[in-house]
């Protein structure tokens, strides 16, 4: 227990400092609310409409496809580095088959998105 005493003291002091800072800032801040101060700042442009505007579902579909292909690159780069240094031919063939299956599955996801019209921005659904 004495080994962690210093760490425990630092954790307590950290929480104490954060708490005192938050409470002190709340007590010492000036209170002059106006309508302009309560408005959201959007680069000097006056906000128009409701903040709960609806977005078309195609934006979310494109975002999901972006995440899918972003993950593909995240997995593809380390695979390529490891594939380049692999010495055993059996290991290389196994790695190649695994990556081919992975890329084919992602290509199927791309084709399904294409058939659903995710990439067609001019068409209204």
mmCIF file of N, CA and C in Angstrom:
data_model
loop_
_atom_site.group_PDB
_atom_site.id
_atom_site.type_symbol
_atom_site.label_atom_id
_atom_site.label_comp_id
_atom_site.label_asym_id
_atom_site.label_seq_id
_atom_site.Cartn_x
_atom_site.Cartn_y
_atom_site.Cartn_z
ATOM 1 N N UNK A 1 0.808 -1.203 0.000
ATOM 2 C CA UNK A 1 0.000 0.000 0.000
ATOM 3 C C UNK A 1 0.850 1.266 0.000
ATOM 4 N N UNK A 2 1.944 1.325 0.732
ATOM 5 C CA UNK A 2 2.746 2.557 0.728
ATOM 6 C C UNK A 2 3.306 2.891 -0.656
ATOM 7 N N UNK A 3 3.428 1.879 -1.536
ATOM 8 C CA UNK A 3 3.934 2.146 -2.880
ATOM 9 C C UNK A 3 2.969 3.025 -3.675
ATOM 10 N N UNK A 4 1.694 2.880 -3.420
ATOM 11 C CA UNK A 4 0.685 3.628 -4.162
ATOM 12 C C UNK A 4 0.208 4.875 -3.428
ATOM 13 N N UNK A 5 0.784 5.178 -2.289
ATOM 14 C CA UNK A 5 0.360 6.339 -1.507
ATOM 15 C C UNK A 5 0.586 7.635 -2.284
ATOM 16 N N UNK A 6 1.710 7.755 -2.955
ATOM 17 C CA UNK A 6 1.991 8.956 -3.744
ATOM 18 C C UNK A 6 1.004 9.128 -4.889
ATOM 19 N N UNK A 7 0.673 8.019 -5.533
ATOM 20 C CA UNK A 7 -0.293 8.072 -6.632
ATOM 21 C C UNK A 7 -1.670 8.459 -6.101
ATOM 22 N N UNK A 8 -2.061 7.885 -4.972
ATOM 23 C CA UNK A 8 -3.360 8.205 -4.379
ATOM 24 C C UNK A 8 -3.436 9.679 -3.999
ATOM 25 N N UNK A 9 -2.363 10.207 -3.447
ATOM 26 C CA UNK A 9 -2.337 11.631 -3.079
ATOM 27 C C UNK A 9 -2.465 12.503 -4.327
ATOM 28 N N UNK A 10 -1.776 12.147 -5.399
ATOM 29 C CA UNK A 10 -1.858 12.925 -6.635
ATOM 30 C C UNK A 10 -3.266 12.871 -7.240
ATOM 31 N N UNK A 11 -3.921 11.719 -7.178
ATOM 32 C CA UNK A 11 -5.283 11.601 -7.701
ATOM 33 C C UNK A 11 -6.234 12.473 -6.888
ATOM 34 N N UNK A 12 -6.124 12.411 -5.571
ATOM 35 C CA UNK A 12 -6.984 13.230 -4.707
ATOM 36 C C UNK A 12 -6.725 14.711 -4.959
ATOM 37 N N UNK A 13 -5.466 15.109 -5.057
ATOM 38 C CA UNK A 13 -5.142 16.511 -5.322
ATOM 39 C C UNK A 13 -5.646 16.947 -6.697
ATOM 40 N N UNK A 14 -5.587 16.072 -7.677
ATOM 41 C CA UNK A 14 -6.102 16.398 -9.009
ATOM 42 C C UNK A 14 -7.600 16.646 -8.992
ATOM 43 N N UNK A 15 -8.355 15.750 -8.344
ATOM 44 C CA UNK A 15 -9.798 15.950 -8.242
ATOM 45 C C UNK A 15 -10.128 17.193 -7.422
ATOM 46 N N UNK A 16 -9.383 17.424 -6.361
ATOM 47 C CA UNK A 16 -9.598 18.604 -5.523
ATOM 48 C C UNK A 16 -9.349 19.881 -6.323
ATOM 49 N N UNK A 17 -8.263 19.918 -7.079
ATOM 50 C CA UNK A 17 -7.955 21.094 -7.892
ATOM 51 C C UNK A 17 -9.039 21.336 -8.938
ATOM 52 N N UNK A 18 -9.489 20.266 -9.605
ATOM 53 C CA UNK A 18 -10.535 20.408 -10.618
ATOM 54 C C UNK A 18 -11.837 20.900 -9.989
ATOM 55 N N UNK A 19 -12.204 20.351 -8.852
ATOM 56 C CA UNK A 19 -13.435 20.768 -8.179
ATOM 57 C C UNK A 19 -13.385 22.213 -7.722
ATOM 58 N N UNK A 20 -12.264 22.611 -7.114
ATOM 59 C CA UNK A 20 -12.111 23.998 -6.663
ATOM 60 C C UNK A 20 -12.137 24.944 -7.860
ATOM 61 N N UNK A 21 -11.527 24.565 -8.962
ATOM 62 C CA UNK A 21 -11.522 25.412 -10.162
ATOM 63 C C UNK A 21 -12.930 25.599 -10.719
ATOM 64 N N UNK A 22 -13.703 24.536 -10.784
ATOM 65 C CA UNK A 22 -15.063 24.626 -11.329
ATOM 66 C C UNK A 22 -15.956 25.456 -10.414
ATOM 67 N N UNK A 23 -15.907 25.193 -9.120
ATOM 68 C CA UNK A 23 -16.737 25.946 -8.175
ATOM 69 C C UNK A 23 -16.302 27.408 -8.133
ATOM 70 N N UNK A 24 -15.006 27.655 -8.105
ATOM 71 C CA UNK A 24 -14.500 29.033 -8.073
ATOM 72 C C UNK A 24 -14.886 29.814 -9.312
ATOM 73 N N UNK A 25 -14.791 29.202 -10.470
ATOM 74 C CA UNK A 25 -15.178 29.879 -11.708
ATOM 75 C C UNK A 25 -16.668 30.194 -11.708
ATOM 76 N N UNK A 26 -17.477 29.301 -11.174
ATOM 77 C CA UNK A 26 -18.918 29.552 -11.107
ATOM 78 C C UNK A 26 -19.266 30.681 -10.160
ATOM 79 N N UNK A 27 -18.514 30.818 -9.081
ATOM 80 C CA UNK A 27 -18.782 31.881 -8.109
ATOM 81 C C UNK A 27 -18.238 33.233 -8.551
ATOM 82 N N UNK A 28 -17.142 33.257 -9.265
ATOM 83 C CA UNK A 28 -16.474 34.509 -9.606
ATOM 84 C C UNK A 28 -16.844 35.080 -10.971
ATOM 85 N N UNK A 29 -17.521 34.331 -11.805
ATOM 86 C CA UNK A 29 -17.796 34.812 -13.161
ATOM 87 C C UNK A 29 -18.819 35.941 -13.130
ATOM 88 N N UNK A 30 -18.714 36.864 -14.096
ATOM 89 C CA UNK A 30 -19.728 37.930 -14.176
ATOM 90 C C UNK A 30 -21.039 37.376 -14.728
ATOM 91 N N UNK A 31 -22.143 37.912 -14.210
ATOM 92 C CA UNK A 31 -23.464 37.444 -14.642
ATOM 93 C C UNK A 31 -24.193 38.593 -15.338
ATOM 94 N N UNK A 32 -24.035 38.666 -16.655
ATOM 95 C CA UNK A 32 -24.723 39.677 -17.458
ATOM 96 C C UNK A 32 -25.302 39.009 -18.696
ATOM 97 N N UNK A 33 -26.337 38.162 -18.537
ATOM 98 C CA UNK A 33 -26.876 37.476 -19.713
ATOM 99 C C UNK A 33 -27.651 38.442 -20.613
ATOM 100 N N UNK A 34 -27.421 38.321 -21.908
ATOM 101 C CA UNK A 34 -28.191 39.059 -22.908
ATOM 102 C C UNK A 34 -28.616 38.067 -23.986
ATOM 103 N N UNK A 35 -29.524 38.512 -24.831
ATOM 104 C CA UNK A 35 -30.000 37.624 -25.900
ATOM 105 C C UNK A 35 -28.869 37.268 -26.852
ATOM 106 N N UNK A 36 -27.983 38.219 -27.123
ATOM 107 C CA UNK A 36 -26.873 37.956 -28.044
ATOM 108 C C UNK A 36 -25.893 36.950 -27.453
ATOM 109 N N UNK A 37 -25.692 37.007 -26.145
ATOM 110 C CA UNK A 37 -24.752 36.075 -25.510
ATOM 111 C C UNK A 37 -25.311 34.660 -25.429
ATOM 112 N N UNK A 38 -26.624 34.533 -25.431
ATOM 113 C CA UNK A 38 -27.240 33.212 -25.339
ATOM 114 C C UNK A 38 -27.392 32.538 -26.700
ATOM 115 N N UNK A 39 -27.101 33.264 -27.786
ATOM 116 C CA UNK A 39 -27.215 32.715 -29.133
ATOM 117 C C UNK A 39 -25.981 31.900 -29.495
ATOM 118 N N UNK A 40 -26.172 30.888 -30.317
ATOM 119 C CA UNK A 40 -25.035 30.095 -30.793
ATOM 120 C C UNK A 40 -24.257 30.910 -31.818
ATOM 121 N N UNK A 41 -22.932 30.901 -31.717
ATOM 122 C CA UNK A 41 -22.101 31.670 -32.649
ATOM 123 C C UNK A 41 -21.778 30.810 -33.854
ATOM 124 N N UNK A 42 -22.162 31.272 -35.030
ATOM 125 C CA UNK A 42 -21.916 30.539 -36.272
ATOM 126 C C UNK A 42 -21.146 31.421 -37.237
ATOM 127 N N UNK A 43 -19.943 31.808 -36.886
ATOM 128 C CA UNK A 43 -19.070 32.618 -37.743
ATOM 129 C C UNK A 43 -19.716 33.940 -38.138
ATOM 130 N N UNK A 44 -20.495 34.517 -37.263
ATOM 131 C CA UNK A 44 -21.096 35.810 -37.533
ATOM 132 C C UNK A 44 -22.385 35.747 -38.323
ATOM 133 N N UNK A 45 -22.803 34.571 -38.741
ATOM 134 C CA UNK A 45 -24.032 34.427 -39.519
ATOM 135 C C UNK A 45 -25.184 34.149 -38.558
ATOM 136 N N UNK A 46 -26.262 34.892 -38.722
ATOM 137 C CA UNK A 46 -27.423 34.695 -37.852
ATOM 138 C C UNK A 46 -28.044 33.331 -38.130
ATOM 139 N N UNK A 47 -28.320 32.542 -37.083
ATOM 140 C CA UNK A 47 -28.916 31.221 -37.301
ATOM 141 C C UNK A 47 -30.343 31.341 -37.832
ATOM 142 N N UNK A 48 -30.693 30.437 -38.738
ATOM 143 C CA UNK A 48 -32.015 30.438 -39.351
ATOM 144 C C UNK A 48 -32.639 29.065 -39.146
ATOM 145 N N UNK A 49 -33.882 29.036 -38.738
ATOM 146 C CA UNK A 49 -34.601 27.775 -38.621
ATOM 147 C C UNK A 49 -34.339 27.066 -37.303
ATOM 148 N N UNK A 50 -34.886 25.886 -37.228
ATOM 149 C CA UNK A 50 -34.766 25.072 -36.025
ATOM 150 C C UNK A 50 -33.437 24.328 -36.015
ATOM 151 N N UNK A 51 -32.871 24.157 -34.848
ATOM 152 C CA UNK A 51 -31.599 23.440 -34.750
ATOM 153 C C UNK A 51 -31.769 21.938 -34.922
ATOM 154 N N UNK A 52 -32.974 21.477 -34.853
ATOM 155 C CA UNK A 52 -33.233 20.043 -34.992
ATOM 156 C C UNK A 52 -33.658 19.694 -36.416
ATOM 157 N N UNK A 53 -32.973 20.269 -37.380
ATOM 158 C CA UNK A 53 -33.288 19.990 -38.779
ATOM 159 C C UNK A 53 -32.997 18.543 -39.130
ATOM 160 N N UNK A 54 -33.753 18.018 -40.046
ATOM 161 C CA UNK A 54 -33.583 16.619 -40.441
ATOM 162 C C UNK A 54 -32.634 16.527 -41.617
ATOM 163 N N UNK A 55 -31.811 15.513 -41.595
ATOM 164 C CA UNK A 55 -30.902 15.237 -42.700
ATOM 165 C C UNK A 55 -31.430 14.025 -43.457
ATOM 166 N N UNK A 56 -31.191 14.040 -44.742
ATOM 167 C CA UNK A 56 -31.616 12.903 -45.553
ATOM 168 C C UNK A 56 -30.773 11.686 -45.177
ATOM 169 N N UNK A 57 -31.362 10.517 -45.241
ATOM 170 C CA UNK A 57 -30.699 9.289 -44.823
ATOM 171 C C UNK A 57 -29.475 8.981 -45.684
ATOM 172 N N UNK A 58 -29.397 9.506 -46.907
ATOM 173 C CA UNK A 58 -28.260 9.190 -47.774
ATOM 174 C C UNK A 58 -26.947 9.712 -47.199
ATOM 175 N N UNK A 59 -27.004 10.783 -46.405
ATOM 176 C CA UNK A 59 -25.787 11.275 -45.775
ATOM 177 C C UNK A 59 -25.231 10.233 -44.802
ATOM 178 N N UNK A 60 -26.123 9.576 -44.079
ATOM 179 C CA UNK A 60 -25.695 8.553 -43.136
ATOM 180 C C UNK A 60 -25.184 7.310 -43.866
ATOM 181 N N UNK A 61 -25.792 6.997 -44.991
ATOM 182 C CA UNK A 61 -25.332 5.843 -45.769
ATOM 183 C C UNK A 61 -23.919 6.083 -46.296
ATOM 184 N N UNK A 62 -23.663 7.282 -46.788
ATOM 185 C CA UNK A 62 -22.320 7.603 -47.271
ATOM 186 C C UNK A 62 -21.336 7.581 -46.108
ATOM 187 N N UNK A 63 -21.754 8.070 -44.955
ATOM 188 C CA UNK A 63 -20.873 8.048 -43.785
ATOM 189 C C UNK A 63 -20.540 6.611 -43.385
ATOM 190 N N UNK A 64 -21.520 5.717 -43.439
ATOM 191 C CA UNK A 64 -21.264 4.316 -43.096
ATOM 192 C C UNK A 64 -20.311 3.673 -44.104
ATOM 193 N N UNK A 65 -20.494 3.968 -45.388
ATOM 194 C CA UNK A 65 -19.574 3.424 -46.388
ATOM 195 C C UNK A 65 -18.175 3.993 -46.199
ATOM 196 N N UNK A 66 -18.081 5.265 -45.812
ATOM 197 C CA UNK A 66 -16.772 5.847 -45.537
ATOM 198 C C UNK A 66 -16.087 5.103 -44.396
ATOM 199 N N UNK A 67 -16.829 4.809 -43.344
ATOM 200 C CA UNK A 67 -16.253 4.082 -42.207
ATOM 201 C C UNK A 67 -15.799 2.694 -42.648
ATOM 202 N N UNK A 68 -16.593 2.027 -43.469
ATOM 203 C CA UNK A 68 -16.227 0.686 -43.944
ATOM 204 C C UNK A 68 -14.911 0.732 -44.709
ATOM 205 N N UNK A 69 -14.780 1.674 -45.622
ATOM 206 C CA UNK A 69 -13.568 1.712 -46.442
ATOM 207 C C UNK A 69 -12.393 2.333 -45.698
ATOM 208 N N UNK A 70 -12.673 3.133 -44.694
ATOM 209 C CA UNK A 70 -11.606 3.626 -43.831
ATOM 210 C C UNK A 70 -11.024 2.467 -43.026
ATOM 211 N N UNK A 71 -11.896 1.598 -42.532
ATOM 212 C CA UNK A 71 -11.419 0.412 -41.813
ATOM 213 C C UNK A 71 -10.650 -0.517 -42.737
ATOM 214 N N UNK A 72 -11.051 -0.565 -43.999
ATOM 215 C CA UNK A 72 -10.313 -1.390 -44.954
ATOM 216 C C UNK A 72 -8.863 -0.927 -45.035
ATOM 217 N N UNK A 73 -8.659 0.366 -45.127
ATOM 218 C CA UNK A 73 -7.288 0.876 -45.206
ATOM 219 C C UNK A 73 -6.526 0.646 -43.908
ATOM 220 N N UNK A 74 -7.227 0.742 -42.787
ATOM 221 C CA UNK A 74 -6.571 0.505 -41.502
ATOM 222 C C UNK A 74 -6.054 -0.930 -41.426
ATOM 223 N N UNK A 75 -6.807 -1.880 -41.969
ATOM 224 C CA UNK A 75 -6.368 -3.275 -41.946
ATOM 225 C C UNK A 75 -5.419 -3.613 -43.094
ATOM 226 N N UNK A 76 -5.548 -2.916 -44.205
ATOM 227 C CA UNK A 76 -4.750 -3.238 -45.385
ATOM 228 C C UNK A 76 -3.282 -2.851 -45.223
ATOM 229 N N UNK A 77 -3.007 -1.718 -44.606
ATOM 230 C CA UNK A 77 -1.618 -1.271 -44.484
ATOM 231 C C UNK A 77 -0.769 -2.214 -43.619
ATOM 232 N N UNK A 78 -1.190 -2.559 -42.391
ATOM 233 C CA UNK A 78 -0.360 -3.501 -41.615
ATOM 234 C C UNK A 78 -0.253 -4.871 -42.283
ATOM 235 N N UNK A 79 -1.318 -5.286 -42.976
ATOM 236 C CA UNK A 79 -1.261 -6.557 -43.692
ATOM 237 C C UNK A 79 -0.175 -6.504 -44.758
ATOM 238 N N UNK A 80 -0.103 -5.404 -45.510
ATOM 239 C CA UNK A 80 0.896 -5.284 -46.575
ATOM 240 C C UNK A 80 2.308 -5.273 -46.005
ATOM 241 N N UNK A 81 2.492 -4.605 -44.881
ATOM 242 C CA UNK A 81 3.817 -4.572 -44.253
ATOM 243 C C UNK A 81 4.212 -5.972 -43.799
ATOM 244 N N UNK A 82 3.295 -6.686 -43.174
ATOM 245 C CA UNK A 82 3.588 -8.043 -42.690
ATOM 246 C C UNK A 82 3.764 -9.014 -43.860
ATOM 247 N N UNK A 83 2.974 -8.824 -44.908
ATOM 248 C CA UNK A 83 3.067 -9.685 -46.085
ATOM 249 C C UNK A 83 4.428 -9.534 -46.758
ATOM 250 N N UNK A 84 4.972 -8.329 -46.755
ATOM 251 C CA UNK A 84 6.258 -8.077 -47.412
ATOM 252 C C UNK A 84 7.415 -8.768 -46.699
ATOM 253 N N UNK A 85 7.313 -8.933 -45.387
ATOM 254 C CA UNK A 85 8.431 -9.535 -44.648
ATOM 255 C C UNK A 85 8.225 -11.020 -44.366
ATOM 256 N N UNK A 86 7.065 -11.566 -44.745
ATOM 257 C CA UNK A 86 6.819 -12.993 -44.515
ATOM 258 C C UNK A 86 7.757 -13.816 -45.393
ATOM 259 N N UNK A 87 8.381 -14.815 -44.795
ATOM 260 C CA UNK A 87 9.354 -15.631 -45.521
ATOM 261 C C UNK A 87 8.764 -16.955 -45.991
ATOM 262 N N UNK A 88 7.863 -17.517 -45.216
ATOM 263 C CA UNK A 88 7.277 -18.816 -45.540
ATOM 264 C C UNK A 88 6.186 -18.649 -46.606
ATOM 265 N N UNK A 89 6.258 -19.446 -47.653
ATOM 266 C CA UNK A 89 5.298 -19.344 -48.753
ATOM 267 C C UNK A 89 3.891 -19.716 -48.298
ATOM 268 N N UNK A 90 3.768 -20.676 -47.394
ATOM 269 C CA UNK A 90 2.458 -21.064 -46.879
ATOM 270 C C UNK A 90 1.811 -19.903 -46.135
ATOM 271 N N UNK A 91 2.613 -19.212 -45.360
ATOM 272 C CA UNK A 91 2.108 -18.047 -44.630
ATOM 273 C C UNK A 91 1.651 -16.957 -45.604
ATOM 274 N N UNK A 92 2.420 -16.735 -46.657
ATOM 275 C CA UNK A 92 2.049 -15.716 -47.642
ATOM 276 C C UNK A 92 0.740 -16.078 -48.345
ATOM 277 N N UNK A 93 0.580 -17.348 -48.701
ATOM 278 C CA UNK A 93 -0.645 -17.772 -49.382
ATOM 279 C C UNK A 93 -1.844 -17.634 -48.447
ATOM 280 N N UNK A 94 -1.675 -18.020 -47.183
ATOM 281 C CA UNK A 94 -2.753 -17.885 -46.205
ATOM 282 C C UNK A 94 -3.143 -16.425 -46.025
ATOM 283 N N UNK A 95 -2.134 -15.560 -45.907
ATOM 284 C CA UNK A 95 -2.408 -14.129 -45.752
ATOM 285 C C UNK A 95 -3.092 -13.564 -46.994
ATOM 286 N N UNK A 96 -2.674 -14.005 -48.159
ATOM 287 C CA UNK A 96 -3.256 -13.516 -49.405
ATOM 288 C C UNK A 96 -4.718 -13.932 -49.527
ATOM 289 N N UNK A 97 -5.017 -15.181 -49.191
ATOM 290 C CA UNK A 97 -6.403 -15.659 -49.252
ATOM 291 C C UNK A 97 -7.279 -14.881 -48.272
ATOM 292 N N UNK A 98 -6.775 -14.660 -47.068
ATOM 293 C CA UNK A 98 -7.548 -13.903 -46.076
ATOM 294 C C UNK A 98 -7.838 -12.486 -46.565
ATOM 295 N N UNK A 99 -6.852 -11.836 -47.168
ATOM 296 C CA UNK A 99 -7.065 -10.470 -47.640
ATOM 297 C C UNK A 99 -7.979 -10.441 -48.859
ATOM 298 N N UNK A 100 -7.897 -11.453 -49.713
ATOM 299 C CA UNK A 100 -8.804 -11.510 -50.864
ATOM 300 C C UNK A 100 -10.246 -11.638 -50.384
ATOM 301 N N UNK A 101 -10.485 -12.497 -49.397
ATOM 302 C CA UNK A 101 -11.835 -12.640 -48.839
ATOM 303 C C UNK A 101 -12.303 -11.311 -48.247
ATOM 304 N N UNK A 102 -11.427 -10.641 -47.524
ATOM 305 C CA UNK A 102 -11.759 -9.361 -46.902
ATOM 306 C C UNK A 102 -12.115 -8.311 -47.957
ATOM 307 N N UNK A 103 -11.314 -8.201 -48.990
ATOM 308 C CA UNK A 103 -11.556 -7.204 -50.041
ATOM 309 C C UNK A 103 -12.812 -7.550 -50.837
ATOM 310 N N UNK A 104 -13.064 -8.835 -51.071
ATOM 311 C CA UNK A 104 -14.281 -9.229 -51.784
ATOM 312 C C UNK A 104 -15.518 -8.860 -50.966
ATOM 313 N N UNK A 105 -15.486 -9.078 -49.654
ATOM 314 C CA UNK A 105 -16.617 -8.687 -48.808
ATOM 315 C C UNK A 105 -16.849 -7.180 -48.862
ATOM 316 N N UNK A 106 -15.773 -6.407 -48.855
ATOM 317 C CA UNK A 106 -15.923 -4.958 -48.949
ATOM 318 C C UNK A 106 -16.408 -4.537 -50.330
ATOM 319 N N UNK A 107 -15.989 -5.240 -51.358
ATOM 320 C CA UNK A 107 -16.485 -4.941 -52.705
ATOM 321 C C UNK A 107 -17.978 -5.229 -52.800
ATOM 322 N N UNK A 108 -18.418 -6.287 -52.138
ATOM 323 C CA UNK A 108 -19.854 -6.590 -52.105
ATOM 324 C C UNK A 108 -20.609 -5.460 -51.408
ATOM 325 N N UNK A 109 -20.055 -4.942 -50.310
ATOM 326 C CA UNK A 109 -20.682 -3.809 -49.617
ATOM 327 C C UNK A 109 -20.750 -2.593 -50.535
ATOM 328 N N UNK A 110 -19.712 -2.369 -51.312
ATOM 329 C CA UNK A 110 -19.693 -1.250 -52.255
ATOM 330 C C UNK A 110 -20.746 -1.437 -53.343
ATOM 331 N N UNK A 111 -20.864 -2.636 -53.865
ATOM 332 C CA UNK A 111 -21.846 -2.919 -54.913
ATOM 333 C C UNK A 111 -23.268 -2.766 -54.373
ATOM 334 N N UNK A 112 -23.502 -3.247 -53.164
ATOM 335 C CA UNK A 112 -24.831 -3.098 -52.555
ATOM 336 C C UNK A 112 -25.164 -1.619 -52.378
ATOM 337 N N UNK A 113 -24.192 -0.834 -51.908
ATOM 338 C CA UNK A 113 -24.416 0.605 -51.775
ATOM 339 C C UNK A 113 -24.696 1.262 -53.107
ATOM 340 N N UNK A 114 -24.003 0.832 -54.125
ATOM 341 C CA UNK A 114 -24.200 1.380 -55.467
ATOM 342 C C UNK A 114 -25.607 1.044 -55.968
ATOM 343 N N UNK A 115 -26.028 -0.221 -55.770
ATOM 344 C CA UNK A 115 -27.361 -0.641 -56.209
ATOM 345 C C UNK A 115 -28.461 0.090 -55.432
ATOM 346 N N UNK A 116 -28.193 0.431 -54.175
ATOM 347 C CA UNK A 116 -29.168 1.166 -53.369
ATOM 348 C C UNK A 116 -29.243 2.637 -53.768
ATOM 349 N N UNK A 117 -28.306 3.091 -54.584
ATOM 350 C CA UNK A 117 -28.317 4.477 -55.029
ATOM 351 C C UNK A 117 -27.674 5.439 -54.058
ATOM 352 N N UNK A 118 -26.797 4.930 -53.201
ATOM 353 C CA UNK A 118 -26.151 5.782 -52.211
ATOM 354 C C UNK A 118 -25.284 6.842 -52.868
ATOM 355 N N UNK A 119 -24.679 6.526 -53.990
ATOM 356 C CA UNK A 119 -23.746 7.450 -54.630
ATOM 357 C C UNK A 119 -24.422 8.375 -55.638
ATOM 358 N N UNK A 120 -25.712 8.219 -55.862
ATOM 359 C CA UNK A 120 -26.438 9.034 -56.834
ATOM 360 C C UNK A 120 -27.054 10.233 -56.113
ATOM 361 N N UNK A 121 -26.377 11.368 -56.149
ATOM 362 C CA UNK A 121 -26.816 12.547 -55.411
ATOM 363 C C UNK A 121 -27.934 13.294 -56.123
ATOM 364 N N UNK A 122 -28.082 13.102 -57.410
ATOM 365 C CA UNK A 122 -29.078 13.872 -58.153
ATOM 366 C C UNK A 122 -30.482 13.292 -58.015
ATOM 367 N N UNK A 123 -30.584 12.057 -57.609
ATOM 368 C CA UNK A 123 -31.877 11.380 -57.526
ATOM 369 C C UNK A 123 -32.510 11.607 -56.155
ATOM 370 N N UNK A 124 -33.744 12.054 -56.136
ATOM 371 C CA UNK A 124 -34.494 12.193 -54.890
ATOM 372 C C UNK A 124 -35.276 10.920 -54.632
ATOM 373 N N UNK A 125 -35.290 10.493 -53.401
ATOM 374 C CA UNK A 125 -35.996 9.254 -53.061
ATOM 375 C C UNK A 125 -37.301 9.578 -52.390
#
